[in-house]
Coordinates of N, CA and C in Angstrom, one line a residue:
M19 N 8.1 -4.7 -31.6 CA 6.6 -4.7 -31.0 C 7.8 -4.8 -29.5
A20 N 8.2 -5.9 -29.6 CA 8.9 -6.1 -28.5 C 10.1 -5.3 -27.4
I21 N 10.6 -4.2 -28.6 CA 11.3 -3.1 -27.8 C 10.4 -2.1 -27.7
E22 N 9.1 -1.8 -28.2 CA 9.1 -0.8 -27.2 C 8.2 -0.9 -26.3
K23 N 7.5 -2.6 -26.3 CA 7.1 -2.6 -25.0 C 7.9 -2.7 -23.6
E24 N 9.2 -2.9 -24.1 CA 10.8 -3.1 -23.0 C 10.1 -1.3 -22.9
T25 N 11.0 -0.5 -23.7 CA 11.4 1.3 -23.2 C 10.3 1.7 -22.3
E26 N 8.7 0.5 -23.1 CA 7.5 1.4 -21.9 C 7.5 0.7 -20.4
E27 N 8.1 -0.5 -20.4 CA 7.9 -0.8 -19.3 C 8.7 -0.4 -18.4
R28 N 10.6 0.2 -19.1 CA 11.4 0.4 -18.6 C 10.9 2.4 -17.9
I29 N 10.3 2.6 -19.1 CA 9.9 4.1 -18.8 C 9.2 4.3 -17.0
F30 N 8.3 3.3 -16.8 CA 6.8 3.0 -16.2 C 7.5 2.8 -14.9
E31 N 8.7 1.9 -14.9 CA 9.8 1.5 -13.4 C 10.7 2.4 -12.7
A32 N 11.4 3.6 -14.6 CA 11.6 5.1 -13.6 C 10.1 5.7 -13.4
A33 N 9.5 5.8 -13.3 CA 8.5 7.0 -13.3 C 7.7 6.1 -11.6
Q34 N 8.1 5.3 -11.7 CA 7.7 4.5 -10.1 C 8.2 4.9 -9.2
R35 N 9.4 4.8 -9.9 CA 10.7 5.2 -8.2 C 10.5 7.2 -8.3
V36 N 10.6 8.0 -9.4 CA 10.9 9.0 -9.6 C 9.4 9.4 -8.6
F37 N 8.3 9.4 -9.1 CA 6.8 9.2 -8.2 C 6.4 9.3 -7.4
Q38 N 7.3 7.9 -6.4 CA 7.2 7.7 -5.3 C 7.3 8.0 -3.8
L39 N 9.3 9.1 -5.0 CA 10.6 9.6 -3.9 C 10.3 11.6 -4.0
R40 N 9.1 11.6 -5.0 CA 9.0 13.1 -5.2 C 7.0 13.9 -5.1
G41 N 6.7 12.5 -4.9 CA 5.7 12.9 -5.3 C 5.6 13.8 -6.6
F42 N 3.2 13.5 -7.6 CA 3.6 14.4 -8.3 C 4.0 15.7 -8.3
E43 N 3.4 16.3 -7.2 CA 4.2 17.7 -8.1 C 6.0 17.8 -7.9
G44 N 6.4 17.3 -7.1 CA 7.9 17.2 -7.4 C 8.6 16.8 -8.5
A45 N 7.8 15.6 -8.8 CA 8.7 15.0 -10.2 C 8.8 15.8 -11.5
R46 N 9.3 15.8 -11.8 CA 9.6 16.5 -13.2 C 10.0 15.0 -14.9
M47 N 9.3 15.6 -15.9 CA 9.7 14.8 -16.6 C 11.4 14.2 -17.1
Q48 N 11.9 15.4 -16.9 CA 13.1 15.1 -17.1 C 14.2 14.3 -16.8
E49 N 13.9 14.4 -14.9 CA 14.4 13.2 -14.0 C 13.4 11.7 -15.1
I50 N 12.6 12.0 -15.1 CA 11.7 10.3 -15.2 C 12.6 9.6 -16.9
S51 N 13.0 10.8 -17.8 CA 13.3 10.2 -18.6 C 14.6 10.0 -18.7
D52 N 16.0 10.8 -17.7 CA 17.4 10.8 -17.5 C 16.6 9.1 -16.9
E53 N 16.3 8.8 -15.3 CA 16.0 7.2 -14.9 C 15.7 6.2 -16.1
A54 N 15.0 7.1 -16.9 CA 14.8 5.8 -17.5 C 15.6 5.4 -18.7
G55 N 16.2 6.3 -19.3 CA 18.2 6.9 -20.3 C 17.6 6.0 -21.7
I56 N 16.5 7.3 -21.4 CA 16.1 8.6 -22.8 C 15.6 9.2 -23.0
N57 N 15.4 10.0 -24.2 CA 15.5 11.3 -24.7 C 14.4 12.1 -24.0
K58 N 13.3 13.1 -23.3 CA 12.1 13.4 -23.2 C 11.4 13.4 -24.1
S59 N 11.7 13.5 -25.3 CA 10.6 12.9 -26.8 C 10.2 11.8 -27.1
M60 N 11.0 11.1 -26.2 CA 10.4 9.4 -26.4 C 9.4 8.9 -24.7
L61 N 10.1 9.9 -24.2 CA 8.9 9.5 -22.8 C 7.7 10.6 -23.6
H62 N 7.6 11.8 -24.0 CA 6.1 12.0 -24.6 C 5.0 10.7 -25.3
Y63 N 6.6 10.0 -26.4 CA 5.7 9.5 -26.9 C 5.0 8.6 -26.3
Y64 N 5.7 7.5 -25.4 CA 4.9 6.6 -24.6 C 3.8 7.4 -23.2
F65 N 3.9 8.2 -23.1 CA 2.8 8.8 -21.9 C 2.5 9.9 -22.5
R66 N 1.7 11.0 -23.1 CA 1.3 12.1 -23.3 C 1.8 13.6 -22.1
S67 N 1.3 13.3 -21.3 CA 1.6 14.2 -20.1 C 2.0 13.2 -19.1
K68 N 2.2 14.0 -18.1 CA 2.9 14.3 -16.8 C 1.7 13.1 -15.9
N69 N 0.6 14.2 -16.5 CA -0.2 13.5 -15.3 C -0.6 11.7 -15.7
A70 N -1.0 11.7 -17.2 CA -1.2 10.3 -17.6 C -0.3 9.3 -17.5
L71 N 0.9 9.7 -16.9 CA 2.2 8.8 -16.5 C 1.9 8.6 -15.0
F72 N 1.3 9.4 -14.0 CA 1.0 9.5 -13.0 C -0.1 8.6 -12.8
Q73 N -0.8 9.0 -13.7 CA -2.4 7.8 -13.2 C -1.6 6.8 -12.8
E74 N -1.0 6.3 -14.3 CA -1.2 4.7 -13.9 C 0.0 4.4 -13.0
V75 N 0.9 5.2 -13.1 CA 1.8 4.6 -11.4 C 1.3 5.0 -10.5
F76 N 0.1 5.6 -10.1 CA -0.7 5.7 -8.9 C -1.3 4.5 -8.8
K77 N -1.9 4.0 -10.1 CA -2.9 2.8 -9.8 C -2.8 1.4 -10.2
S78 N -1.2 1.7 -10.2 CA -0.7 0.3 -10.4 C -0.5 -0.2 -8.7
G79 N -0.1 1.3 -8.1 CA 0.5 1.1 -6.7 C -1.0 1.0 -5.9
V80 N -1.8 0.9 -6.1 CA -3.4 1.4 -5.1 C -3.5 -0.3 -5.5
K81 N -3.4 -0.9 -7.1 CA -4.1 -2.2 -7.3 C -3.2 -3.3 -6.4
K82 N -1.9 -3.3 -5.5 CA -1.2 -4.0 -5.4 C -1.4 -3.8 -4.0
I83 N -2.4 -2.9 -3.5 CA -2.3 -3.2 -2.7 C -3.9 -3.5 -2.2
M84 N -5.2 -2.6 -2.5 CA -6.6 -3.4 -2.4 C -6.8 -4.5 -2.8
P85 N -7.4 -4.3 -4.0 CA -7.3 -6.4 -4.2 C -6.8 -7.5 -3.2
A86 N -6.1 -7.2 -2.9 CA -4.7 -8.2 -2.4 C -5.3 -8.4 -1.3
L87 N -5.2 -7.3 -1.2 CA -6.2 -6.8 1.3 C -7.9 -7.8 0.9
F88 N -8.3 -7.3 -0.3 CA -9.8 -7.9 -0.2 C -9.8 -8.8 -0.1
G89 N -8.9 -9.7 -1.4 CA -9.1 -10.9 -2.1 C -8.7 -12.4 -0.2
I90 N -7.4 -12.0 0.4 CA -7.4 -11.8 2.4 C -9.0 -12.9 3.1
L91 N -9.4 -11.3 2.9 CA -10.8 -10.7 3.8 C -11.6 -11.3 2.8
A92 N -11.4 -12.1 2.3 CA -12.8 -12.9 1.6 C -12.6 -14.7 1.9
N93 N -11.3 -14.5 2.2 CA -10.9 -16.5 1.7 C -11.3 -17.2 2.8
D94 N -11.1 -18.4 3.3 CA -11.6 -19.2 4.2 C -10.9 -20.1 4.9
K95 N -9.9 -19.3 5.6 CA -9.0 -18.6 7.0 C -10.4 -18.6 7.6
T96 N -9.7 -18.8 9.1 CA -10.4 -18.2 10.4 C -10.4 -16.2 10.2
L97 N -10.4 -15.5 11.2 CA -10.2 -14.4 11.7 C -8.7 -14.3 12.1
R98 N -8.0 -15.2 13.0 CA -7.1 -15.3 13.1 C -5.9 -15.2 12.1
E99 N -6.1 -16.4 10.9 CA -5.6 -16.6 10.4 C -5.5 -15.3 9.6
K100 N -6.6 -14.6 8.8 CA -6.8 -13.3 7.9 C -6.0 -12.5 8.4
V101 N -5.4 -12.1 9.6 CA -4.8 -11.2 9.7 C -3.5 -11.4 9.8
V102 N -3.1 -12.8 10.6 CA -1.7 -12.9 10.7 C -1.2 -12.9 8.6
Q103 N -2.1 -12.9 7.9 CA -2.2 -12.7 6.5 C -1.7 -11.1 6.2
I104 N -3.2 -10.6 6.2 CA -3.0 -9.0 6.5 C -1.7 -8.1 6.6
V105 N -1.0 -8.7 7.8 CA 0.5 -8.3 8.9 C 1.4 -9.5 7.8
N106 N 1.8 -9.8 7.3 CA 2.6 -10.6 6.2 C 2.6 -9.8 5.3
F107 N 1.1 -9.7 5.1 CA 0.7 -9.1 3.0 C 1.4 -7.8 3.2
Y108 N 1.2 -7.0 4.0 CA 2.0 -5.6 3.8 C 3.5 -5.4 4.2
H109 N 4.1 -5.9 5.4 CA 5.3 -6.1 5.8 C 5.7 -6.6 4.4
D110 N 5.5 -7.5 3.7 CA 6.4 -8.1 2.1 C 5.6 -7.2 1.1
V111 N 5.2 -6.6 1.4 CA 4.7 -5.3 0.2 C 5.9 -4.1 0.1
Y112 N 6.3 -4.0 1.5 CA 7.1 -2.8 2.0 C 8.1 -2.9 1.6
L113 N 8.7 -4.1 2.1 CA 10.2 -4.4 1.8 C 10.0 -4.8 0.1
E114 N 9.4 -5.3 -0.6 CA 9.6 -5.1 -2.0 C 9.6 -3.6 -3.0
N115 N 9.0 -3.0 -2.4 CA 9.0 -1.5 -2.6 C 8.9 -1.1 -1.3
T116 N 9.9 -0.1 -0.7 CA 9.4 0.8 0.6 C 8.7 2.1 0.6
H117 N 9.2 2.7 -0.6 CA 8.2 4.0 -0.5 C 6.7 3.6 -1.4
L118 N 6.5 2.5 -1.1 CA 5.2 2.1 -1.7 C 3.8 2.9 -0.9
P119 N 3.6 2.6 0.0 CA 2.5 3.2 1.7 C 3.1 3.8 1.5
A120 N 3.8 4.5 1.4 CA 3.8 6.8 1.9 C 3.2 7.3 0.8
F121 N 3.8 6.3 -0.3 CA 3.5 7.3 -2.0 C 1.7 7.4 -2.1
V122 N 1.2 6.2 -1.3 CA -0.2 5.4 -2.1 C -1.3 6.6 -0.4
V123 N -0.5 6.0 0.4 CA -1.1 7.4 2.2 C -0.8 8.9 1.4
Y124 N -0.1 9.2 0.5 CA 0.0 10.8 0.5 C -0.9 11.4 -0.9
E125 N -0.1 10.3 -1.4 CA -1.7 11.3 -3.3 C -2.5 10.5 -2.6
M126 N -2.8 9.6 -1.6 CA -4.7 9.3 -1.5 C -4.9 11.4 -0.5
N127 N -4.0 11.5 0.3 CA -4.7 13.0 1.1 C -4.6 13.9 0.1
Q128 N -3.5 14.4 -0.9 CA -3.5 15.1 -1.6 C -4.4 15.4 -3.0
N129 N -5.1 14.1 -3.0 CA -5.8 14.2 -4.2 C -7.4 13.2 -3.7
P130 N -7.7 13.3 -2.9 CA -9.2 12.6 -2.4 C -9.9 12.3 -3.2
E131 N -10.7 13.6 -3.9 CA -11.5 13.0 -5.3 C -11.2 12.1 -6.1
R132 N -9.6 12.0 -6.2 CA -9.3 11.4 -7.0 C -9.2 9.8 -6.7
F133 N -8.7 9.8 -5.7 CA -8.5 8.6 -4.8 C -9.8 8.1 -5.1
K134 N -11.5 8.5 -4.2 CA -12.4 8.0 -4.2 C -13.2 7.9 -5.2
E135 N -12.9 8.8 -6.5 CA -13.1 7.6 -7.9 C -12.5 6.2 -8.4
F136 N -11.5 6.8 -7.7 CA -10.3 5.6 -8.1 C -11.1 4.3 -7.7
I137 N -11.8 3.9 -6.1 CA -12.0 3.4 -5.4 C -13.1 2.8 -6.0
K138 N -14.0 3.5 -6.1 CA -15.6 3.2 -7.0 C -15.4 2.5 -8.3
S139 N -14.7 2.6 -8.9 CA -14.0 2.2 -10.8 C -14.1 0.8 -10.5
M140 N -13.1 0.2 -9.1 CA -12.7 -1.0 -8.4 C -14.2 -2.1 -8.0
D141 N -15.1 -0.6 -7.9 CA -16.2 -1.5 -7.1 C -15.8 -2.5 -6.3
M142 N -14.9 -2.2 -5.2 CA -14.8 -3.2 -4.1 C -15.8 -2.4 -2.6
H143 N -15.7 -3.8 -2.5 CA -16.8 -3.7 -1.2 C -16.6 -4.5 0.2
L144 N -16.5 -4.4 1.7 CA -15.5 -5.4 2.3 C -16.3 -6.1 2.9
P145 N -15.5 -7.3 2.4 CA -16.4 -9.0 1.8 C -17.1 -9.2 3.3
E146 N -18.3 -10.3 2.7 CA -19.8 -10.4 3.4 C -18.8 -11.8 4.3
E147 N -18.0 -11.9 4.1 CA -17.3 -13.6 4.6 C -16.8 -12.0 6.1
F148 N -15.7 -11.2 5.5 CA -15.1 -11.1 7.1 C -15.8 -10.2 7.8
I149 N -17.2 -9.5 7.4 CA -17.8 -9.3 7.9 C -19.3 -10.0 9.0
E150 N -19.0 -11.1 8.9 CA -19.6 -12.5 9.5 C -18.7 -12.9 10.3
Q151 N -17.5 -12.8 10.2 CA -16.9 -13.5 10.8 C -17.0 -12.5 12.6
V152 N -16.6 -10.9 12.2 CA -16.1 -10.5 13.2 C -17.6 -10.6 14.0
E153 N -18.7 -10.4 12.8 CA -19.7 -10.1 14.1 C -20.4 -11.5 14.6
E154 N -20.4 -12.4 13.9 CA -20.9 -13.8 15.3 C -19.2 -14.0 16.2
G155 N -18.4 -13.4 15.9 CA -17.6 -13.3 17.3 C -17.7 -12.5 17.9
V156 N -18.6 -11.6 17.6 CA -18.9 -10.6 18.7 C -20.1 -11.7 19.1
A157 N -20.9 -11.5 18.2 CA -23.0 -12.5 18.7 C -22.7 -14.0 19.4
S158 N -21.0 -14.3 19.4 CA -21.3 -15.5 20.4 C -20.5 -15.2 21.9
G159 N -19.9 -14.0 22.0 CA -19.6 -13.7 23.4 C -17.8 -13.7 23.0
K160 N -17.1 -14.2 22.5 CA -15.9 -14.8 22.2 C -14.8 -13.2 22.0
M161 N -15.8 -11.9 21.6 CA -15.2 -11.2 21.4 C -15.3 -9.8 21.9
R162 N -15.1 -8.7 22.1 CA -15.6 -7.3 22.3 C -16.6 -7.0 21.7
R163 N -17.2 -6.0 21.9 CA -17.9 -5.2 20.4 C -17.2 -4.9 19.8
I164 N -17.4 -4.7 18.7 CA -16.0 -3.9 17.8 C -16.8 -4.6 16.6
A165 N -16.8 -3.1 15.1 CA -17.7 -3.3 14.7 C -16.4 -3.5 13.1
P166 N -17.0 -4.2 12.5 CA -16.5 -5.0 11.3 C -14.9 -3.7 11.1
D167 N -15.7 -3.0 10.4 CA -14.7 -1.5 9.7 C -13.6 -1.1 10.9
Q168 N -13.2 -0.9 11.8 CA -12.7 -0.8 12.9 C -11.9 -1.7 13.3
F169 N -12.4 -2.8 13.0 CA -11.7 -4.0 13.1 C -10.4 -3.7 12.3
L170 N -10.9 -3.8 11.5 CA -10.2 -4.2 9.7 C -8.8 -2.7 10.0
I171 N -9.5 -1.7 10.1 CA -8.2 -0.2 10.6 C -7.7 -0.4 11.6
N172 N -7.9 -0.7 12.7 CA -6.6 -0.7 13.5 C -5.5 -1.7 13.0
V173 N -6.4 -3.5 12.3 CA -4.9 -4.1 11.9 C -4.1 -3.4 10.6
I174 N -4.7 -2.4 10.0 CA -3.9 -1.8 9.0 C -3.1 -0.5 9.1
S175 N -3.6 -0.3 10.7 CA -3.2 0.9 11.3 C -1.9 0.4 11.4
L176 N -1.9 -0.8 12.6 CA -1.1 -1.4 13.1 C 0.4 -1.6 12.3
C177 N -0.3 -1.5 10.8 CA 1.0 -2.3 10.4 C 1.5 -1.3 9.6
M178 N 0.8 -0.5 8.7 CA 1.3 0.7 7.8 C 1.9 2.5 8.7
M179 N 1.3 2.0 9.7 CA 2.2 3.7 10.4 C 3.6 3.0 10.9
P180 N 3.9 2.2 11.7 CA 5.7 2.7 12.0 C 6.0 2.6 9.3
M181 N 5.4 2.3 8.8 CA 6.1 2.2 7.5 C 6.0 3.6 6.9
I182 N 5.0 4.4 7.2 CA 4.7 5.4 6.6 C 6.3 6.6 6.8
A183 N 6.4 6.3 8.6 CA 6.7 7.0 9.7 C 8.4 6.8 9.8
R184 N 9.1 6.1 9.2 CA 9.6 5.0 9.0 C 10.7 6.7 9.4
N185 N 11.1 7.5 9.2 CA 12.0 9.0 9.5 C 12.0 9.0 11.1
M186 N 10.3 8.7 11.5 CA 10.3 9.5 12.7 C 10.1 8.3 13.7
A187 N 10.6 7.0 13.3 CA 10.4 5.8 13.8 C 12.1 5.5 14.3
Q188 N 12.7 5.7 13.3 CA 14.2 5.4 13.2 C 14.6 6.9 14.9
T189 N 14.6 7.9 14.1 CA 15.3 9.3 15.1 C 14.6 8.4 16.1
L190 N 13.5 8.5 16.5 CA 12.7 8.4 18.1 C 13.7 7.5 18.9
F191 N 13.6 6.3 17.9 CA 14.4 4.9 18.8 C 15.6 4.6 17.9
H192 N 16.4 5.4 17.6 CA 17.9 5.5 17.3 C 18.5 4.2 16.9
L193 N 17.1 3.8 15.3 CA 17.8 2.8 14.9 C 18.3 3.4 13.4
D194 N 18.9 2.2 12.9 CA 20.1 2.4 12.1 C 19.0 1.5 11.2
D195 N 19.2 1.5 9.9 CA 19.0 0.2 8.8 C 18.0 -0.7 9.0
T196 N 19.2 -1.2 9.0 CA 19.0 -2.6 9.5 C 18.3 -3.0 11.2
E197 N 18.8 -2.3 11.9 CA 18.0 -1.6 12.9 C 16.4 -1.8 12.9
Y198 N 16.0 -1.2 12.4 CA 14.3 -0.4 11.1 C 14.3 -1.8 11.0
D199 N 14.8 -2.6 10.0 CA 14.6 -4.1 9.6 C 13.9 -5.3 10.6
S200 N 14.5 -5.5 11.2 CA 14.9 -6.1 12.7 C 13.2 -5.4 13.2
F201 N 13.3 -4.4 14.1 CA 12.0 -3.4 14.4 C 11.0 -4.2 13.6
L202 N 10.9 -3.9 12.3 CA 9.4 -4.5 11.3 C 9.5 -5.8 11.3
N203 N 10.0 -6.5 11.9 CA 10.0 -7.9 11.3 C 9.7 -8.8 12.6
E204 N 9.5 -8.0 14.1 CA 9.0 -8.2 15.6 C 7.4 -8.2 15.1
R205 N 7.2 -6.9 14.4 CA 5.7 -6.2 14.0 C 4.9 -7.6 13.5
R206 N 5.7 -8.8 13.1 CA 5.3 -9.7 12.3 C 3.9 -10.2 13.2
E207 N 4.6 -10.6 13.6 CA 4.1 -11.6 15.1 C 3.9 -10.9 16.2
L208 N 4.3 -9.4 17.1 CA 3.7 -8.6 18.0 C 1.6 -8.2 16.9
I209 N 1.7 -7.7 16.5 CA 0.4 -7.0 16.1 C -0.4 -8.3 16.3
P210 N -0.9 -9.7 14.7 CA -1.7 -10.0 15.5 C -2.2 -10.7 17.4
N211 N -0.8 -10.9 18.3 CA -1.3 -10.2 19.3 C -1.9 -9.5 20.1
L212 N -1.3 -7.8 19.4 CA -2.1 -7.6 20.0 C -3.5 -7.0 19.5
I213 N -4.1 -7.4 17.9 CA -5.3 -7.0 17.9 C -6.4 -8.1 19.0
F214 N -5.7 -9.9 18.9 CA -6.3 -10.6 19.3 C -6.6 -10.3 21.2
N215 N -5.6 -9.8 21.8 CA -5.5 -9.3 22.8 C -6.6 -8.7 23.3
G216 N -6.9 -7.6 22.1 CA -8.0 -6.0 22.2 C -9.1 -6.5 22.8
V217 N -9.6 -8.3 21.8 CA -10.9 -8.1 21.6 C -11.4 -9.4 22.4
I218 N -10.3 -10.2 22.4 CA -11.0 -11.3 22.6 C -11.4 -11.5 24.1
L219 N -12.6 -12.1 24.9 CA -13.4 -12.5 25.9 C -12.8 -13.2 26.4

């Protein structure tokens, strides 16, 4: 059983690398089996179809992001602290797996209905704790009028745009890989300031 579990995990890790690099359409089961160091028949023994394997990889990718994000929004930190946590979370996830953000966004746009159904199955809603913090900030006159969903999408967009458009950013600003990493790291401090400078009265 331990060997079977180890083989399954090796296949899954190989599939993650291939799918995230090539997407569903571009990935081939033969490439995944080669990456995992097994033959194709063994791959089909563990995962009967390319679609079934992809579903597991995609769900795993989304689950690395969405529940953690909503957990941050629901915690007892201040709004600024939550923004800092979100920024650090997205940047840390990216450093661990540089292809994950672009993979999730691409597949989400390629198959929007599948993504919607998956999100519905997770039964996630914008936490009331976060909604109340934004609304109270506006009502108190401390923040400009902004809806909680607009506030959140501003934070996420500022985090993800340079990640999913890495090639564009490196080309436009003439950055090598090391310089690009420094560029992203600078944004950890920059993004919270941009967000709050834009909404604090």
